[in-house]
CSV table of C-alpha atoms in Angstrom, one decimal:
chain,number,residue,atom,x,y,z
A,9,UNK,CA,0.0,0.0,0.0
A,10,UNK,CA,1.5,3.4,-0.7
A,11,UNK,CA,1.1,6.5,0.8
A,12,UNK,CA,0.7,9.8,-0.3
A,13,UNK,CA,3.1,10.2,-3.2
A,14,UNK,CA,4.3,13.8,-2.6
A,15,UNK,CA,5.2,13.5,1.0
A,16,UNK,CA,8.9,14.2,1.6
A,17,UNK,CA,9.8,15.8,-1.4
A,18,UNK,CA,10.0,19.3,-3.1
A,19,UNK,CA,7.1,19.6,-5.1
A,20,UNK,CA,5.5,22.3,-7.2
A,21,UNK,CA,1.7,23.1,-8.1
A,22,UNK,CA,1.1,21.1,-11.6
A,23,UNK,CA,-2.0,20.7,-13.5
A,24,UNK,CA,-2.8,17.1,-14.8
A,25,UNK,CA,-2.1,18.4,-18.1
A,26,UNK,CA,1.2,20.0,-17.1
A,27,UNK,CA,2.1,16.5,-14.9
A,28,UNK,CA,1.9,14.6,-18.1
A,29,UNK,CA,4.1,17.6,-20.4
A,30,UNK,CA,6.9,16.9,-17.6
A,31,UNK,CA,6.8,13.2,-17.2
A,32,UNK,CA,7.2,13.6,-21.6
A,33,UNK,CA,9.5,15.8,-21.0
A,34,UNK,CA,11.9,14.4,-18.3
A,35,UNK,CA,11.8,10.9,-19.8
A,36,UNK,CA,13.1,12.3,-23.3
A,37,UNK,CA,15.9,14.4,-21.6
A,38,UNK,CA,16.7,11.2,-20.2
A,39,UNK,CA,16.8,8.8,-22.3
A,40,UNK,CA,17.3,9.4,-26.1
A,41,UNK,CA,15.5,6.1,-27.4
A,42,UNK,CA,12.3,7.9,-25.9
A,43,UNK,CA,10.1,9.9,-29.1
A,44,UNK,CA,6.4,10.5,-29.2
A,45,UNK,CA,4.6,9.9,-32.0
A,46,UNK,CA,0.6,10.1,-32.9
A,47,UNK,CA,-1.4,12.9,-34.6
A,48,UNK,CA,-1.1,16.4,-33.7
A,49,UNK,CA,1.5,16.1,-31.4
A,50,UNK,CA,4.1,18.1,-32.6
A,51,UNK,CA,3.3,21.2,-34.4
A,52,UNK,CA,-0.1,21.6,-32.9
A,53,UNK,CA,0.9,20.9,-29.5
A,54,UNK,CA,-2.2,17.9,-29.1
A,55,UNK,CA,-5.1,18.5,-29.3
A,56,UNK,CA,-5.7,19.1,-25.9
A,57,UNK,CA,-2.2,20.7,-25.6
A,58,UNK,CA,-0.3,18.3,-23.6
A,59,UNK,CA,2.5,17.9,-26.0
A,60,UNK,CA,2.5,22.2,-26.5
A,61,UNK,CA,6.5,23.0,-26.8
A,62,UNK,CA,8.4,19.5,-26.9
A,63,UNK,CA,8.7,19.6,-30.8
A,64,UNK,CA,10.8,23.4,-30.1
A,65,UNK,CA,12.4,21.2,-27.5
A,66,UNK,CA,13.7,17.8,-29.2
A,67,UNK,CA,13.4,18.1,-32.8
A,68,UNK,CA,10.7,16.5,-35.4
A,69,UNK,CA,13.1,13.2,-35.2
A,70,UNK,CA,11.6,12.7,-31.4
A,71,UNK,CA,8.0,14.0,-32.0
A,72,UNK,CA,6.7,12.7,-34.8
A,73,UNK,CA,3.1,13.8,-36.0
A,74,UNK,CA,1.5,11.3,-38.3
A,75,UNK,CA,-1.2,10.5,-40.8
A,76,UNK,CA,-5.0,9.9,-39.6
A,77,UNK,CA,-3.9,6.3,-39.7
A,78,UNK,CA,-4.1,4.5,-36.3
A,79,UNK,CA,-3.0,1.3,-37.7
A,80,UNK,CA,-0.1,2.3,-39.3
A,81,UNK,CA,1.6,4.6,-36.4
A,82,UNK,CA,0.7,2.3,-33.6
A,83,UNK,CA,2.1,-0.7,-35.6
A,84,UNK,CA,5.1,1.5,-36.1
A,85,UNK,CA,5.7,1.8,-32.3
A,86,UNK,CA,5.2,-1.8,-32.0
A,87,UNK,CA,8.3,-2.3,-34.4
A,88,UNK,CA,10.2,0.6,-32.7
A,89,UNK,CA,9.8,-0.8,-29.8
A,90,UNK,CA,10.7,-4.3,-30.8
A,91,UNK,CA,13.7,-3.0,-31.8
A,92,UNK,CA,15.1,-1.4,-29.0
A,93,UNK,CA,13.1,2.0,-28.5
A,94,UNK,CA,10.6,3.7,-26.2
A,95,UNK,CA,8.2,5.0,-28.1
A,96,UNK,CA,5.6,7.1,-26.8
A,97,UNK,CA,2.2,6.8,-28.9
A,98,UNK,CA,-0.4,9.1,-28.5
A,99,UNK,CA,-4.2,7.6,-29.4
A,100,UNK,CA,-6.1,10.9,-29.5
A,101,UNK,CA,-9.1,9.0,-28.7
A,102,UNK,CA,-9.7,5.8,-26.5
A,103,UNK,CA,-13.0,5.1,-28.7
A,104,UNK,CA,-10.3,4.9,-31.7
A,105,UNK,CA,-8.4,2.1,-29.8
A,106,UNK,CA,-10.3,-0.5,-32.0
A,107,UNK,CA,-8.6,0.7,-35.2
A,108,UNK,CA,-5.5,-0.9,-34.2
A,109,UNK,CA,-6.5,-3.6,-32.3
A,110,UNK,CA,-4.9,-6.4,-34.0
A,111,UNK,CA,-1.5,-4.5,-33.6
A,112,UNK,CA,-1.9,-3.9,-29.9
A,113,UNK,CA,-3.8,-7.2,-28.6
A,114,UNK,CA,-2.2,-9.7,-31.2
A,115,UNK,CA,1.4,-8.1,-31.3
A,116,UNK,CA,2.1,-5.8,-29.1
A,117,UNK,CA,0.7,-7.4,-25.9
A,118,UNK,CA,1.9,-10.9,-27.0
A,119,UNK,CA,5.3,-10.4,-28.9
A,120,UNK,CA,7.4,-10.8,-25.6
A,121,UNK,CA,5.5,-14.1,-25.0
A,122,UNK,CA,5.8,-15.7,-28.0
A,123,UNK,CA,9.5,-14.9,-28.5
A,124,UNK,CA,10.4,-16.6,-25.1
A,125,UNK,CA,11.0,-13.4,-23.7
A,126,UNK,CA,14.0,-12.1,-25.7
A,127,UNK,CA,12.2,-9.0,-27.2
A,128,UNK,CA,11.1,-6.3,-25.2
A,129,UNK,CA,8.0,-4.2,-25.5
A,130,UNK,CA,9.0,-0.8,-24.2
A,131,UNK,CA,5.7,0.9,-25.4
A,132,UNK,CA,3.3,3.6,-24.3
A,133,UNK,CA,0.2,4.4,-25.4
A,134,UNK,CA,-1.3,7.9,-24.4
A,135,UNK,CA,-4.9,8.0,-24.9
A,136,UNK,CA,-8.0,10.3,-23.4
A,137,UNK,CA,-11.2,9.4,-22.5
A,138,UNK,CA,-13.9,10.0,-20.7
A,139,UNK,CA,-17.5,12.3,-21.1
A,140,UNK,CA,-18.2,16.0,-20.3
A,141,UNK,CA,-17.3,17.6,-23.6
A,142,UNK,CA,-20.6,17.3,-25.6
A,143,UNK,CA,-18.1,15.2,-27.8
A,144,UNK,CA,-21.0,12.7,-28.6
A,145,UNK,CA,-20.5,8.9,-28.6
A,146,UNK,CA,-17.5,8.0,-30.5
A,147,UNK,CA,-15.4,10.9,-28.6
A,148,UNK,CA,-16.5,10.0,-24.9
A,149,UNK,CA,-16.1,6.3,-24.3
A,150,UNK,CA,-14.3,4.8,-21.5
A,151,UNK,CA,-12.1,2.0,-22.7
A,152,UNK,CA,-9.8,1.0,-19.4
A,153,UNK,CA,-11.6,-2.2,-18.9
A,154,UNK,CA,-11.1,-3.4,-22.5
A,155,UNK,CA,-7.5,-3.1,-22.7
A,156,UNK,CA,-6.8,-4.5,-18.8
A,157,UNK,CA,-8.7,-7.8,-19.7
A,158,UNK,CA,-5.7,-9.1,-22.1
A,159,UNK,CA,-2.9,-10.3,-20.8
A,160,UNK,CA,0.6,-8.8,-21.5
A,161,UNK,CA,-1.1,-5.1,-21.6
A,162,UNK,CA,-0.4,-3.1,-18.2
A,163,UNK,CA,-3.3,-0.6,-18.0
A,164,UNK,CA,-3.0,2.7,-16.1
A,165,UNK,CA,-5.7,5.4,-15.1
A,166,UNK,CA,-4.2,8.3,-12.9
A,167,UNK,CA,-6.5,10.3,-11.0
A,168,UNK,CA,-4.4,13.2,-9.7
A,169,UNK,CA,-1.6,14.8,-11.3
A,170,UNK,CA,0.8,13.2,-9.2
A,171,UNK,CA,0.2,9.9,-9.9
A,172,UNK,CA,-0.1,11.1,-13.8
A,173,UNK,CA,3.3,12.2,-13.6
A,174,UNK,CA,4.9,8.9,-11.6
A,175,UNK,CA,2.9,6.9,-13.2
A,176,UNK,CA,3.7,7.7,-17.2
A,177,UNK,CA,7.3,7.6,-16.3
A,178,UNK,CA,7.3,3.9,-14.9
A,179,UNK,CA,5.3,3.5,-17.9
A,180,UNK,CA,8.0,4.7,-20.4
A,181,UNK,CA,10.6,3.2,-18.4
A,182,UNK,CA,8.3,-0.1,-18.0
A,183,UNK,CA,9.8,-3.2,-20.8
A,184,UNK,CA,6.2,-4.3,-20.9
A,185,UNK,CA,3.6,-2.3,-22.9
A,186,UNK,CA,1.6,0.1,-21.2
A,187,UNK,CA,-1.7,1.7,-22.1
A,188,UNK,CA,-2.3,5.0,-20.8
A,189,UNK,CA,-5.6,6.4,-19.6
A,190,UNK,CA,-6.3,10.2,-19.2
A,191,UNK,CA,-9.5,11.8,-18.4
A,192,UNK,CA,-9.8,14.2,-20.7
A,193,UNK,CA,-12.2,16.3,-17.7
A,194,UNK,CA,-9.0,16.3,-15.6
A,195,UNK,CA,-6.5,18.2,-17.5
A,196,UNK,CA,-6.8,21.6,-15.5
A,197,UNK,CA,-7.0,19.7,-12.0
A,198,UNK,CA,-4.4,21.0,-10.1
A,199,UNK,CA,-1.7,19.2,-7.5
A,200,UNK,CA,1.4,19.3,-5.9
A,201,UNK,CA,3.7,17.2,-8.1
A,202,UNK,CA,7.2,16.5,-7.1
A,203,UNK,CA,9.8,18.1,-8.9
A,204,UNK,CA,12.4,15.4,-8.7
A,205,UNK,CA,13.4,14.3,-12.1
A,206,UNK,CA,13.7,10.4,-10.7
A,207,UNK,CA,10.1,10.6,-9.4
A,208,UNK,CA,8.0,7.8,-10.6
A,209,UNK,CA,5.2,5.6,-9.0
A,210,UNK,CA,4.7,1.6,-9.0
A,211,UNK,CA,2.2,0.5,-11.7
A,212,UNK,CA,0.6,-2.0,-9.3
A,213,UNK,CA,-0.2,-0.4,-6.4
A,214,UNK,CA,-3.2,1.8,-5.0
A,215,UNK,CA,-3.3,4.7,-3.3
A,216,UNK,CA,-5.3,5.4,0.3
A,217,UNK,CA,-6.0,9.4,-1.0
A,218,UNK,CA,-7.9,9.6,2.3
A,219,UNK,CA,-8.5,7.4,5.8
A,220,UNK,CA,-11.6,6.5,7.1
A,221,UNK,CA,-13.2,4.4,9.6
A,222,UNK,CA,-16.6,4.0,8.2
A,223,UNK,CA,-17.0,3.1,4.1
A,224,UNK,CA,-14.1,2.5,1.1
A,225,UNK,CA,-14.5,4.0,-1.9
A,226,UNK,CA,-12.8,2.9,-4.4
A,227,UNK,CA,-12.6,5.8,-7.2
A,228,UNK,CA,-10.8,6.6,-10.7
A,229,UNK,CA,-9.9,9.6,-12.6
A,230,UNK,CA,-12.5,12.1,-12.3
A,231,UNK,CA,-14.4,10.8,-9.7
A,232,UNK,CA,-11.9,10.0,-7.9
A,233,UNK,CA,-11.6,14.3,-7.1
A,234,UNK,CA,-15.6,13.9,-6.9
A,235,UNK,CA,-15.6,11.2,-3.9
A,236,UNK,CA,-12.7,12.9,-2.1
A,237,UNK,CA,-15.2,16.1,-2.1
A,238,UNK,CA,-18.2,13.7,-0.9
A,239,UNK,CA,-15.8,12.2,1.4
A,240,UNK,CA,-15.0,15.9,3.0
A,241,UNK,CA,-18.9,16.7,2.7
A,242,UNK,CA,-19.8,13.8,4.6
A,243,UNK,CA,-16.8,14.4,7.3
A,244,UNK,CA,-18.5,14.5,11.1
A,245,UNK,CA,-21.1,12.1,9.9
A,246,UNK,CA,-19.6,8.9,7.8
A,247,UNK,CA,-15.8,8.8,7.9
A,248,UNK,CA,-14.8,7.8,4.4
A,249,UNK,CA,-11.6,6.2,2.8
A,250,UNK,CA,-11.2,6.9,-0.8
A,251,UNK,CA,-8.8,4.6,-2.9
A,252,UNK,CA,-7.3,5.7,-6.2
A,253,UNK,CA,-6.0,2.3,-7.3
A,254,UNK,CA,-4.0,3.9,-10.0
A,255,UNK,CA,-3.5,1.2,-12.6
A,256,UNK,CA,-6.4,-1.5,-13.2
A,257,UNK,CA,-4.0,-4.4,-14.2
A,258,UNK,CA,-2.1,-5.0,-12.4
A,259,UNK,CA,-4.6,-4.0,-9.3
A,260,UNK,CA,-3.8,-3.9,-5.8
A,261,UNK,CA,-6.0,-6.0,-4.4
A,262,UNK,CA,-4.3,-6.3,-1.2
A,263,UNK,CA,-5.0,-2.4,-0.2
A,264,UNK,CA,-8.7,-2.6,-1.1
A,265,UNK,CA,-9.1,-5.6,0.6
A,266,UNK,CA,-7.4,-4.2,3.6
A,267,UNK,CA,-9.2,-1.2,3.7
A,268,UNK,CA,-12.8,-3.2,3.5
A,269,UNK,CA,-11.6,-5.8,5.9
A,270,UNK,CA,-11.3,-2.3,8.1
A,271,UNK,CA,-14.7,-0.5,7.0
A,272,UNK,CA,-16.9,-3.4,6.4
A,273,UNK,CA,-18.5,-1.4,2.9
A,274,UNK,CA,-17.3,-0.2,-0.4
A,275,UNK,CA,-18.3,1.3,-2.8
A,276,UNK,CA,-16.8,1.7,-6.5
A,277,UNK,CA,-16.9,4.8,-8.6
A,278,UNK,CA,-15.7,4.6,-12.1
A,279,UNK,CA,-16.6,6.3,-15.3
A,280,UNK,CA,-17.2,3.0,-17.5
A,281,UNK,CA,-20.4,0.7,-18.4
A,282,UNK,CA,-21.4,-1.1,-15.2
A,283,UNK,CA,-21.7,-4.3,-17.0
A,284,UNK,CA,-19.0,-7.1,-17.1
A,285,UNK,CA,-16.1,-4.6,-16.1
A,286,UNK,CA,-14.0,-2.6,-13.6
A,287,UNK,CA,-16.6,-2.4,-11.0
A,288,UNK,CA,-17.6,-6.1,-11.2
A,289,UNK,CA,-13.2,-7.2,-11.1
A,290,UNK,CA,-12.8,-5.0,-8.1
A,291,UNK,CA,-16.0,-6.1,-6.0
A,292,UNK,CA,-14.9,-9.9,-7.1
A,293,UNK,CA,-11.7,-9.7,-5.8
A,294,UNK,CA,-12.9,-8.1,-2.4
A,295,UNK,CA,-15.7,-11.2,-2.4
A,296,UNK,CA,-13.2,-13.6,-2.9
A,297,UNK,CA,-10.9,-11.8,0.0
A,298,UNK,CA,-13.0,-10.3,2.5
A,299,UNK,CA,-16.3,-12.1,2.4
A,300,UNK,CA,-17.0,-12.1,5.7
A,301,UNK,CA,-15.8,-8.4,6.4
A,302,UNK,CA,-18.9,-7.2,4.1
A,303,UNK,CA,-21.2,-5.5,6.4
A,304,UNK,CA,-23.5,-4.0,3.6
A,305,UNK,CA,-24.0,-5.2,-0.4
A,306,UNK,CA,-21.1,-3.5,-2.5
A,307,UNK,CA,-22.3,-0.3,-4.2
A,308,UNK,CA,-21.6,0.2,-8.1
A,309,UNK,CA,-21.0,4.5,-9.1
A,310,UNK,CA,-20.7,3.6,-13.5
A,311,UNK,CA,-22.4,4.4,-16.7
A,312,UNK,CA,-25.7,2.3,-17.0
A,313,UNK,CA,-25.1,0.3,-20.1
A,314,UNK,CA,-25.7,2.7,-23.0
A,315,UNK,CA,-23.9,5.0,-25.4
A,316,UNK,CA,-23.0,8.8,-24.5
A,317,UNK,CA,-25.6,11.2,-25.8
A,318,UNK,CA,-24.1,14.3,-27.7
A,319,UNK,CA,-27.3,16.3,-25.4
A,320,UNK,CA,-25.6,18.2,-22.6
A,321,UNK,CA,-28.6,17.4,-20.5
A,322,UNK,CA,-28.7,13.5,-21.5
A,323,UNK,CA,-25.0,13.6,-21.0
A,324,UNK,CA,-24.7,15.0,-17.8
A,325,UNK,CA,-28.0,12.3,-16.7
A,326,UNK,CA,-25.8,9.3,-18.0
A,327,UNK,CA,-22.5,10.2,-16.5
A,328,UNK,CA,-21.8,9.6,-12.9
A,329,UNK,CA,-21.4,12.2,-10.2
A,330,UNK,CA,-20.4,13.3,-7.2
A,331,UNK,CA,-24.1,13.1,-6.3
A,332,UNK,CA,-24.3,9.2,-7.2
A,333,UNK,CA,-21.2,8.5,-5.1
A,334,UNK,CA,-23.2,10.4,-2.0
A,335,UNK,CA,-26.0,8.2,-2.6
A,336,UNK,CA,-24.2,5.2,-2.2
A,337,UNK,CA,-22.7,5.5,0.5
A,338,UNK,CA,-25.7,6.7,2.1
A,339,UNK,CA,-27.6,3.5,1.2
A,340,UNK,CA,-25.0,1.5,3.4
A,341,UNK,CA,-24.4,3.4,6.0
């Protein structure tokens, strides 16, 4: 179980958006196999300007903007990385994950496997997702469960820009591939972030964001900022311990578990379908673990099982809040 990342160390006020730009940019002064690739990154910055400046910086050798052609520049970090580099490949959109598939489940995730372990797969795909934006249904999916269900993929979903920072640099500096969730809502969330160029977190391990006595919650990416509010709302009347487990596979199971074994409830708040996915692997695993420490039924906070409407209103209905995390810990406790 960790603790609170920054604790310790010199640290500066980042935003999410800013976390990720260092992490980029620490792990290219560093290392000189490291290059981004994807669409947009370089002379436009990204479209949601996390790349803005590292083109100026290292060169259009080391950020690389490509054709609309998901296929071909993912499959061209899969050979990159075969071959010795650490390619950094941005997906604009985790809803256009399915265009490459067959390079990312059928090579990329399995090429150190079926060669007996003597090619590494330094890889990292940077991808957003997430609702909010009016973006309509092909631009506001949430795709982490997908990807953590095959094996050989490491799957991480920061939800602070601390752990965005520590986080993407294990991931660069990981020989397995990694794909990279960011909530495209949390860009302008600000943190303290250390400053230390070495800084990096375990993909593996959760984070206990906040103690409690009372109920867990278990909460990702933007919700997990929504259920540390609830958690402070509630303060004097349910004492509540939010979890950020930071990467989905490999999940800590060991710190949830803990912390339910402690709090006898949990409840799990994550922005993806409700069916047949990250709520139903976590509340398993605790079943499995800590049966008999469940005081109350486990509480799912998710998307019902539908697409995002384009409709502010409809969007803002089928997303889950702050609100919905409130309500579930109120119906167990």
């Amino acid at each position: 179980m960790s603790t609170t990342a920054s604790q310790e160390q010199a640290s500066t006020t980042m935003t999410f958006r800013e976390a990720i730009r260092a992490a980029l940019r620490e792990e290219m002064d560093r290392d000189d196999d490291v290059f981004l690739m994807g669409e947009d990154v370089g002379v436009y910055g990204g479209v949601f300007e996390v790349t803005q400046g590292l083109l100026d910086e290292f060169g259009p050798e080391r950020v690389r903007d490509t054709p609309i052609s998901e296929q071909g520049f993912v499959g061209a970090g899969v050979g990159a990385a075969a071959t010795g580099m650490r390619p950094v490949v941005e997906v604009m959109f985790s809803d256009f994950l399915g265009v490459p598939s067959e390079q990312i489940i059928n090579q990329m995730a399995k090429m150190r496997y079926m060669f007996g372990g003597k090619t590494e797969m330094g890889l990292t795909i940077r991808t957003t997702e997430g609702g909010g934006m009016g973006a309509a249904s092909q631009h506001s999916g949430t795709m982490h469960t997908w990807f953590a269900h095959f094996p050989g993929i490491k799957v991480a979903a920061p939800g602070t820009p601390t752990a965005a920072k520590g986080l993407l640099k294990s991931a660069i500096r990981s020989n397995d591939p990694v794909v990279f969730f960011e909530d495209k809502m949390i860009y302008e969330q600000e943190g303290e972030v250390p400053e230390n160029d070495d800084f990096t977190l375990p993909i593996g391990e959760a984070n206990v964001e906040r103690a409690g006595e009372d109920v867990t919650v278990v909460a990702t990416q933007r919700l997990l900022g929504e259920s540390l509010e609830t958690a402070e709302a509630l303060e004097g009347d349910v004492s509540v311990e939010v979890i950020d487990p930071w990467s989905l596979y490999p999940l800590d199971t060991d710190t949830i578990v803990e912390s339910v074994e402690k709090t006898g409830r949990l409840v799990i708040a994550d922005e993806s379908p409700l069916s047949y996915g990250t709520h139903a692997e976590i509340a398993m695993r605790v079943m499995e673990n800590a049966f008999y420490s469940i005081a109350e039924p486990i509480q799912r906070v998710g998307v019902p099982d539908t697409h995002i409407p384009f409709s502010p209103p409809l969007e803002n209905e089928v997303l889950p809040h702050g609100e919905d995390v409130r309500a579930a810990i109120e119906r167990i406790t």
